[in-house]
Amino acid sequence: MDSVNNSDYILEMRNITKEFPGVKALDNVNFKVKRGEIHCLVGENGAGKSTLMKILSGVYPYGSYNGEIILNGQVQKFQSIQDSEKAGIAIIYQELALVPEMTVYENIYLGHEIKNGINIDWNETILQSKKMLEKVRLNINPEMKVKYLGVGKMQLIEIAKAFSKDVKLLILDEPTAALNDDDAENLLNLLIELKKEGITSIMVSHKLKEVIQVADTVTVLRDGKTICSLDAHKEEVSEPVLIKNMVGREIADVFPKRKVKNIGDTIFEVRNLNAIDQTTSKHILKDVNIYARKGEVVGIAGLMGAGRTELAYSIFGNPKGYKVSGEIYVEGKLMNFKTPYDAIKAGVAYVTEDRKGEGLILIQDVKENTTLANLRAIARSGVIDENKEITVADEYRKTLNIKTPSIEQKVQNLSGGNQQKVSLAKWLFTMPKVLILDEPTRGIDVGAKFEIYNIINDLVSQGMCIIMISSELPEILGMSDRIYIMSQGKITGELPIEEANQDKIMEYATI
Amino acid sequence: MFFSDLKKMLKENIRDYGMFIALFAIIIGFSILTDGVFISPRNISNLINSVGYIAVLAVGMTLIIVIRHIDLSVGYLAGFAGAIVAILLTRYNMSIFVAIPIVLVLGIVVGLFNGFLVGKVGVPAFVVSLAGMMIFRGALLQVTNQTGTIIIKNQTFNNIGNGFIPDFPFINIEGIHVVTLVIGILGICLYIISEFRNRNKKLNYNFEVPSMPIFTLKLVLVSAMIGYITWILARYNGLSWTVVIVLIVTALYNYLTNKTVLGRHIYAVGGNPEAAALSGINVKNITYFVFASMSMLSALSGILYTSRLQSATTTAGMGFELDAIAAAYVGGVSAAGGVGKVTGSIIGALVMASLSNGMNLMGVGISYQYIIRGAILILAVVFDVVTRNRNS
């Protein structure tokens, strides 16, 4: 029988397939974790790591996927996170789930309070919390409010919370992404010590150095499939090996060639840009220096959380209220962008990554969205010229081939690709010199992608300067003239397209 | 063909037309239930004039709710502003042409301060305006402390809330107010012309327009409604100054919201504040403007109310804010922000006022009136939420 043969496996996920409308996120994935090991799960953005972990933790309930989960030899049918917790699985996400205004002990036992009859037994809670904190080597007063602790300690409290639920399998999703080097090192050491005490953990990580440091087994996912599972004690697990497995695919010929390549003078430059997120005091950009030329597509690659979108915000008038320092030059002139409006006026446009949340006004129509960022151009003394507005919107509908029954259609009724084109139309109508595109083809179908690539080529051929942030390496390689790679808020590499390939980019991105 | 068109149009625009249909049903219902007393010239004139001070509040409240805020202070601010105007007129013998602008500016200043607290400091509008509500209630009591009710003898001022526009001096038709009739006919002509121009423009751009029979039906119905109301008013004393003021405020705000950059920015902020900010819109300035406009309209509301009563009382303004908010919600303003027309809120105010008026005529007890109006408010919002969900 299986369960007898595989008794050294604490977890087996067999033939897991998960589909979202239009996308196969996981395709027959097999994932086995041995009892008492540290198992790392790596892969590019969108490879399916998070989806797999969400299935394991019951976020996607049984029945919404195909395949089976076997934990300790028993088939599991999790309907919710509560079910997986009951079975001894605890998942710790990048975004910490602690209540800042509550004390450490309240947080640790939140949701499974220790009761004495119908009352909470606070004394017992505090006593037990101390034990849990000892387990994670955290020497703090459990009566402190969580908000006074740093991110590193909060991470440990999350783990303590997992222990309080009698965890058998600990899952950490990018645990060190938000930590400084010392805290990260501390956490990794803790994992190794916990392993000695018999705790099995799964770590999802982008940082290959850390993976190599702690992993007993590494599983690589790519495009929703299991590529390999390497035993660190028997096989070679090195950065080149992992990178090769993570990216190893050919770039399909989906990127239209640009007919005219005419790269001109530097039109945009950023010098020594630093940014600090004031709510978390995290240094999100460190000494960023980049430049871009007329008629050039500059790609910015990097893994999730590398600081690419934060870079765009910091350039574009800082709408998130970071503490930003550094210099921005447009056409050689030093700029001082206090608001997005200043940036727009100077000829910088930013097509956001989050189309629905930050790009479009979904309840308004195509016409109104198209003109929103430059209404003054179609108004006289503050009164909108409706004929002009219709003409403008209709022109963009035609040139960008926006498929809509009418420009009076609400954008919430359009497909993702067409919504993205409306976003583009809005920013093109501000007549930018520098266009920043953040994940320009995320969540849109292949046909629309191709159209967007053609639009990008047309724009740079006409002399626009485009900075393209993308998590899709083939897209970065297929469209850019020059590539910057970011990691942890820093520019870690710059490659002309001739020298760039997936392995090199991945190497810089995982520094 | 005609009926399927009609059905389709009603289905697609049910939220826009729903309130008109409801108002129509209420008018007909009460007219039957009260043997025609409801629809009598005297009652209709009285009804429309009595809704004025709530209507202007509802216009301002529309914009406040569109940008996802709320203002509870408008009632007592109106009461306070009314008391100030009464003091300026009686104690300082000011001309109304000085006193009224002073009070309107006072409103703007208060509104800018509210806007500052909400938009810049980041205090929730509910709290800011709740505090404002208490403060202005106290301020109203304080200024009317020694005198109690302040009686206003200035006839020009009292005319604002009670007087009617003058008739032609030379043309006299027994029992008919000719100027009102002329204004009504002009209004109908303007309406028809603008509808045709709109339609032609849309046709030019190949936009979808309602079929000709449907379009005609709409023109005929709306014209008939305006015509009938004009006729009723003309047979009484004609248009009141209150109605003229409400019409001007509505027209101005309708223009502002539909035709101007500022109006578009307000709806953008309401529809998606993050996207609006990233599109270069200064969300703070929009907040200042909307709160300032609200408080100015509160002051205007106070002027209308004080003039109507010909006096400033110690409890003036009590509960106005709730009537205005209810009018806006009944008129189709969405609590989720970004959606709502000022004309809708005016209709909403009329619906609520018609309910009270009709129930008064029928002799329904005040306790039942509150319950029924509350039920109508919930019904209207449920209708709004359900149709919105179905559409998306």
mmCIF file of N, CA, C and O in Angstrom, chain A residues 288-349:
data_model
loop_
_atom_site.group_PDB
_atom_site.id
_atom_site.type_symbol
_atom_site.label_atom_id
_atom_site.label_comp_id
_atom_site.label_asym_id
_atom_site.label_seq_id
_atom_site.Cartn_x
_atom_site.Cartn_y
_atom_site.Cartn_z
ATOM 1 N N VAL A 288 19.024 54.255 -6.612
ATOM 2 C CA VAL A 288 18.696 53.808 -7.965
ATOM 3 C C VAL A 288 19.172 54.847 -8.979
ATOM 4 O O VAL A 288 18.877 56.034 -8.852
ATOM 5 N N ASN A 289 19.937 54.380 -9.956
ATOM 6 C CA ASN A 289 20.377 55.229 -11.067
ATOM 7 C C ASN A 289 19.964 54.570 -12.367
ATOM 8 O O ASN A 289 20.406 53.461 -12.663
ATOM 9 N N ILE A 290 19.106 55.238 -13.125
ATOM 10 C CA ILE A 290 18.771 54.695 -14.439
ATOM 11 C C ILE A 290 18.638 55.836 -15.432
ATOM 12 O O ILE A 290 18.441 56.994 -15.053
ATOM 13 N N TYR A 291 18.769 55.510 -16.700
ATOM 14 C CA TYR A 291 18.490 56.515 -17.718
ATOM 15 C C TYR A 291 17.773 55.832 -18.874
ATOM 16 O O TYR A 291 17.772 54.591 -18.985
ATOM 17 N N ALA A 292 17.118 56.632 -19.706
ATOM 18 C CA ALA A 292 16.435 56.073 -20.869
ATOM 19 C C ALA A 292 16.527 57.068 -22.011
ATOM 20 O O ALA A 292 16.537 58.285 -21.796
ATOM 21 N N ARG A 293 16.619 56.530 -23.222
ATOM 22 C CA ARG A 293 16.815 57.395 -24.387
ATOM 23 C C ARG A 293 15.585 57.440 -25.271
ATOM 24 O O ARG A 293 14.722 56.559 -25.192
ATOM 25 N N LYS A 294 15.555 58.459 -26.108
ATOM 26 C CA LYS A 294 14.481 58.592 -27.086
ATOM 27 C C LYS A 294 14.453 57.353 -27.979
ATOM 28 O O LYS A 294 15.501 56.861 -28.391
ATOM 29 N N GLY A 295 13.288 56.843 -28.254
ATOM 30 C CA GLY A 295 13.169 55.720 -29.164
ATOM 31 C C GLY A 295 13.667 54.403 -28.592
ATOM 32 O O GLY A 295 13.979 53.475 -29.336
ATOM 33 N N GLU A 296 13.738 54.326 -27.268
ATOM 34 C CA GLU A 296 14.298 53.127 -26.647
ATOM 35 C C GLU A 296 13.262 52.467 -25.735
ATOM 36 O O GLU A 296 12.499 53.152 -25.063
ATOM 37 N N VAL A 297 13.255 51.160 -25.725
ATOM 38 C CA VAL A 297 12.459 50.444 -24.732
ATOM 39 C C VAL A 297 13.423 49.933 -23.666
ATOM 40 O O VAL A 297 14.304 49.133 -23.951
ATOM 41 N N VAL A 298 13.259 50.458 -22.455
ATOM 42 C CA VAL A 298 14.116 50.022 -21.358
ATOM 43 C C VAL A 298 13.301 49.067 -20.493
ATOM 44 O O VAL A 298 12.262 49.427 -19.960
ATOM 45 N N GLY A 299 13.773 47.839 -20.385
ATOM 46 C CA GLY A 299 13.052 46.867 -19.564
ATOM 47 C C GLY A 299 13.543 46.917 -18.126
ATOM 48 O O GLY A 299 14.725 47.129 -17.881
ATOM 49 N N ILE A 300 12.623 46.778 -17.192
ATOM 50 C CA ILE A 300 13.041 46.631 -15.796
ATOM 51 C C ILE A 300 12.544 45.283 -15.309
ATOM 52 O O ILE A 300 11.343 45.065 -15.191
ATOM 53 N N ALA A 301 13.500 44.387 -15.074
ATOM 54 C CA ALA A 301 13.139 43.033 -14.661
ATOM 55 C C ALA A 301 13.390 42.872 -13.172
ATOM 56 O O ALA A 301 14.053 43.701 -12.553
ATOM 57 N N GLY A 302 12.873 41.825 -12.621
ATOM 58 C CA GLY A 302 13.068 41.565 -11.206
ATOM 59 C C GLY A 302 11.941 40.697 -10.715
ATOM 60 O O GLY A 302 10.927 40.553 -11.389
ATOM 61 N N LEU A 303 12.150 40.135 -9.544
ATOM 62 C CA LEU A 303 11.109 39.275 -9.005
ATOM 63 C C LEU A 303 10.150 40.105 -8.176
ATOM 64 O O LEU A 303 10.380 41.275 -7.909
ATOM 65 N N MET A 304 9.047 39.463 -7.786
ATOM 66 C CA MET A 304 8.038 40.160 -6.997
ATOM 67 C C MET A 304 8.679 40.765 -5.755
ATOM 68 O O MET A 304 9.499 40.124 -5.099
ATOM 69 N N GLY A 305 8.334 42.008 -5.467
ATOM 70 C CA GLY A 305 8.856 42.636 -4.264
ATOM 71 C C GLY A 305 10.246 43.222 -4.423
ATOM 72 O O GLY A 305 10.875 43.627 -3.459
ATOM 73 N N ALA A 306 10.746 43.289 -5.667
ATOM 74 C CA ALA A 306 12.089 43.814 -5.885
ATOM 75 C C ALA A 306 12.112 45.337 -5.824
ATOM 76 O O ALA A 306 13.167 45.946 -5.748
ATOM 77 N N GLY A 307 10.938 45.973 -5.873
ATOM 78 C CA GLY A 307 10.880 47.430 -5.776
ATOM 79 C C GLY A 307 10.629 48.129 -7.098
ATOM 80 O O GLY A 307 10.818 49.328 -7.207
ATOM 81 N N ARG A 308 10.181 47.372 -8.101
ATOM 82 C CA ARG A 308 9.997 47.977 -9.420
ATOM 83 C C ARG A 308 8.822 48.941 -9.454
ATOM 84 O O ARG A 308 8.922 50.061 -9.947
ATOM 85 N N THR A 309 7.664 48.499 -8.924
ATOM 86 C CA THR A 309 6.499 49.373 -8.907
ATOM 87 C C THR A 309 6.746 50.577 -7.994
ATOM 88 O O THR A 309 6.358 51.694 -8.313
ATOM 89 N N GLU A 310 7.457 50.333 -6.883
ATOM 90 C CA GLU A 310 7.787 51.424 -5.979
ATOM 91 C C GLU A 310 8.662 52.463 -6.687
ATOM 92 O O GLU A 310 8.523 53.659 -6.455
ATOM 93 N N LEU A 311 9.550 51.980 -7.571
ATOM 94 C CA LEU A 311 10.381 52.889 -8.352
ATOM 95 C C LEU A 311 9.499 53.778 -9.222
ATOM 96 O O LEU A 311 9.665 54.995 -9.288
ATOM 97 N N ALA A 312 8.517 53.142 -9.877
ATOM 98 C CA ALA A 312 7.622 53.903 -10.744
ATOM 99 C C ALA A 312 6.856 54.962 -9.940
ATOM 100 O O ALA A 312 6.766 56.122 -10.353
ATOM 101 N N TYR A 313 6.326 54.567 -8.794
ATOM 102 C CA TYR A 313 5.604 55.542 -7.953
ATOM 103 C C TYR A 313 6.516 56.698 -7.549
ATOM 104 O O TYR A 313 6.127 57.860 -7.575
ATOM 105 N N SER A 314 7.754 56.348 -7.158
ATOM 106 C CA SER A 314 8.665 57.382 -6.676
ATOM 107 C C SER A 314 9.016 58.370 -7.779
ATOM 108 O O SER A 314 9.228 59.542 -7.516
ATOM 109 N N ILE A 315 9.080 57.877 -9.014
ATOM 110 C CA ILE A 315 9.329 58.777 -10.136
ATOM 111 C C ILE A 315 8.095 59.631 -10.412
ATOM 112 O O ILE A 315 8.167 60.829 -10.617
ATOM 113 N N PHE A 316 6.941 58.999 -10.352
ATOM 114 C CA PHE A 316 5.708 59.624 -10.846
ATOM 115 C C PHE A 316 4.991 60.436 -9.754
ATOM 116 O O PHE A 316 3.845 60.171 -9.397
ATOM 117 N N GLY A 317 5.689 61.391 -9.178
ATOM 118 C CA GLY A 317 5.026 62.308 -8.250
ATOM 119 C C GLY A 317 4.691 61.714 -6.902
ATOM 120 O O GLY A 317 3.969 62.328 -6.126
ATOM 121 N N ASN A 318 5.161 60.512 -6.621
ATOM 122 C CA ASN A 318 5.064 59.919 -5.288
ATOM 123 C C ASN A 318 3.672 59.943 -4.661
ATOM 124 O O ASN A 318 3.467 60.493 -3.584
ATOM 125 N N PRO A 319 2.679 59.336 -5.309
ATOM 126 C CA PRO A 319 1.325 59.385 -4.773
ATOM 127 C C PRO A 319 1.149 58.572 -3.492
ATOM 128 O O PRO A 319 0.148 58.734 -2.805
ATOM 129 N N LYS A 320 2.085 57.704 -3.155
ATOM 130 C CA LYS A 320 1.921 56.866 -1.966
ATOM 131 C C LYS A 320 2.560 57.488 -0.741
ATOM 132 O O LYS A 320 2.587 56.862 0.319
ATOM 133 N N GLY A 321 3.122 58.677 -0.891
ATOM 134 C CA GLY A 321 3.673 59.360 0.264
ATOM 135 C C GLY A 321 4.909 58.702 0.855
ATOM 136 O O GLY A 321 5.106 58.697 2.057
ATOM 137 N N TYR A 322 5.776 58.130 0.012
ATOM 138 C CA TYR A 322 7.055 57.631 0.515
ATOM 139 C C TYR A 322 7.933 58.832 0.864
ATOM 140 O O TYR A 322 7.663 59.957 0.458
ATOM 141 N N LYS A 323 9.012 58.546 1.596
ATOM 142 C CA LYS A 323 10.007 59.580 1.805
ATOM 143 C C LYS A 323 11.035 59.396 0.694
ATOM 144 O O LYS A 323 11.819 58.444 0.708
ATOM 145 N N VAL A 324 11.006 60.277 -0.292
ATOM 146 C CA VAL A 324 11.822 60.087 -1.486
ATOM 147 C C VAL A 324 12.914 61.139 -1.536
ATOM 148 O O VAL A 324 12.676 62.314 -1.254
ATOM 149 N N SER A 325 14.143 60.707 -1.880
ATOM 150 C CA SER A 325 15.181 61.684 -2.182
ATOM 151 C C SER A 325 15.877 61.248 -3.451
ATOM 152 O O SER A 325 15.872 60.074 -3.806
ATOM 153 N N GLY A 326 16.492 62.199 -4.147
ATOM 154 C CA GLY A 326 17.167 61.872 -5.395
ATOM 155 C C GLY A 326 16.775 62.862 -6.469
ATOM 156 O O GLY A 326 15.987 63.784 -6.222
ATOM 157 N N GLU A 327 17.344 62.688 -7.661
ATOM 158 C CA GLU A 327 17.113 63.661 -8.729
ATOM 159 C C GLU A 327 16.499 62.998 -9.950
ATOM 160 O O GLU A 327 16.871 61.887 -10.321
ATOM 161 N N ILE A 328 15.561 63.701 -10.561
ATOM 162 C CA ILE A 328 14.931 63.212 -11.784
ATOM 163 C C ILE A 328 15.118 64.275 -12.866
ATOM 164 O O ILE A 328 14.840 65.457 -12.631
ATOM 165 N N TYR A 329 15.633 63.838 -14.013
ATOM 166 C CA TYR A 329 15.844 64.769 -15.117
ATOM 167 C C TYR A 329 14.995 64.377 -16.305
ATOM 168 O O TYR A 329 14.953 63.202 -16.682
ATOM 169 N N VAL A 330 14.286 65.344 -16.891
ATOM 170 C CA VAL A 330 13.597 65.106 -18.148
ATOM 171 C C VAL A 330 14.175 66.076 -19.162
ATOM 172 O O VAL A 330 14.208 67.283 -18.920
ATOM 173 N N GLU A 331 14.689 65.555 -20.246
ATOM 174 C CA GLU A 331 15.368 66.348 -21.271
ATOM 175 C C GLU A 331 16.443 67.238 -20.664
ATOM 176 O O GLU A 331 16.563 68.422 -20.997
ATOM 177 N N GLY A 332 17.187 66.689 -19.725
ATOM 178 C CA GLY A 332 18.306 67.409 -19.142
ATOM 179 C C GLY A 332 17.941 68.375 -18.038
ATOM 180 O O GLY A 332 18.814 68.930 -17.373
ATOM 181 N N LYS A 333 16.621 68.604 -17.843
ATOM 182 C CA LYS A 333 16.232 69.570 -16.813
ATOM 183 C C LYS A 333 15.898 68.852 -15.508
ATOM 184 O O LYS A 333 15.181 67.849 -15.520
ATOM 185 N N LEU A 334 16.400 69.394 -14.401
ATOM 186 C CA LEU A 334 16.103 68.809 -13.091
ATOM 187 C C LEU A 334 14.637 69.084 -12.754
ATOM 188 O O LEU A 334 14.168 70.204 -12.845
ATOM 189 N N MET A 335 13.921 68.038 -12.401
ATOM 190 C CA MET A 335 12.492 68.164 -12.127
ATOM 191 C C MET A 335 12.230 68.059 -10.632
ATOM 192 O O MET A 335 13.014 67.498 -9.885
ATOM 193 N N ASN A 336 11.110 68.586 -10.234
ATOM 194 C CA ASN A 336 10.684 68.416 -8.846
ATOM 195 C C ASN A 336 9.204 68.009 -8.881
ATOM 196 O O ASN A 336 8.322 68.863 -8.876
ATOM 197 N N PHE A 337 8.978 66.726 -8.957
ATOM 198 C CA PHE A 337 7.592 66.250 -9.054
ATOM 199 C C PHE A 337 7.007 66.091 -7.651
ATOM 200 O O PHE A 337 7.356 65.173 -6.923
ATOM 201 N N LYS A 338 6.085 66.999 -7.310
ATOM 202 C CA LYS A 338 5.453 66.875 -5.987
ATOM 203 C C LYS A 338 4.205 66.018 -6.061
ATOM 204 O O LYS A 338 3.782 65.415 -5.086
ATOM 205 N N THR A 339 3.563 66.019 -7.230
ATOM 206 C CA THR A 339 2.319 65.255 -7.410
ATOM 207 C C THR A 339 2.368 64.608 -8.787
ATOM 208 O O THR A 339 3.159 65.013 -9.642
ATOM 209 N N PRO A 340 1.501 63.609 -9.024
ATOM 210 C CA PRO A 340 1.443 63.030 -10.361
ATOM 211 C C PRO A 340 1.165 64.095 -11.428
ATOM 212 O O PRO A 340 1.665 64.012 -12.544
ATOM 213 N N TYR A 341 0.401 65.118 -11.052
ATOM 214 C CA TYR A 341 0.090 66.164 -12.028
ATOM 215 C C TYR A 341 1.361 66.825 -12.557
ATOM 216 O O TYR A 341 1.482 67.081 -13.748
ATOM 217 N N ASP A 342 2.330 67.088 -11.649
ATOM 218 C CA ASP A 342 3.592 67.692 -12.086
ATOM 219 C C ASP A 342 4.298 66.789 -13.097
ATOM 220 O O ASP A 342 4.853 67.260 -14.084
ATOM 221 N N ALA A 343 4.273 65.485 -12.809
ATOM 222 C CA ALA A 343 4.948 64.529 -13.694
ATOM 223 C C ALA A 343 4.265 64.503 -15.058
ATOM 224 O O ALA A 343 4.917 64.497 -16.102
ATOM 225 N N ILE A 344 2.924 64.510 -15.040
ATOM 226 C CA ILE A 344 2.176 64.477 -16.297
ATOM 227 C C ILE A 344 2.503 65.717 -17.123
ATOM 228 O O ILE A 344 2.752 65.644 -18.329
ATOM 229 N N LYS A 345 2.553 66.863 -16.445
ATOM 230 C CA LYS A 345 2.832 68.113 -17.138
ATOM 231 C C LYS A 345 4.200 68.085 -17.797
ATOM 232 O O LYS A 345 4.399 68.639 -18.871
ATOM 233 N N ALA A 346 5.158 67.420 -17.131
ATOM 234 C CA ALA A 346 6.516 67.365 -17.669
ATOM 235 C C ALA A 346 6.664 66.297 -18.748
ATOM 236 O O ALA A 346 7.735 66.116 -19.298
ATOM 237 N N GLY A 347 5.596 65.561 -19.032
ATOM 238 C CA GLY A 347 5.659 64.580 -20.107
ATOM 239 C C GLY A 347 5.982 63.171 -19.654
ATOM 240 O O GLY A 347 6.486 62.362 -20.423
ATOM 241 N N VAL A 348 5.698 62.863 -18.399
ATOM 242 C CA VAL A 348 5.890 61.494 -17.918
ATOM 243 C C VAL A 348 4.514 60.869 -17.681
ATOM 244 O O VAL A 348 3.626 61.530 -17.150
ATOM 245 N N ALA A 349 4.344 59.650 -18.130
ATOM 246 C CA ALA A 349 3.066 58.973 -17.912
ATOM 247 C C ALA A 349 3.335 57.607 -17.311
ATOM 248 O O ALA A 349 4.388 57.016 -17.549
#
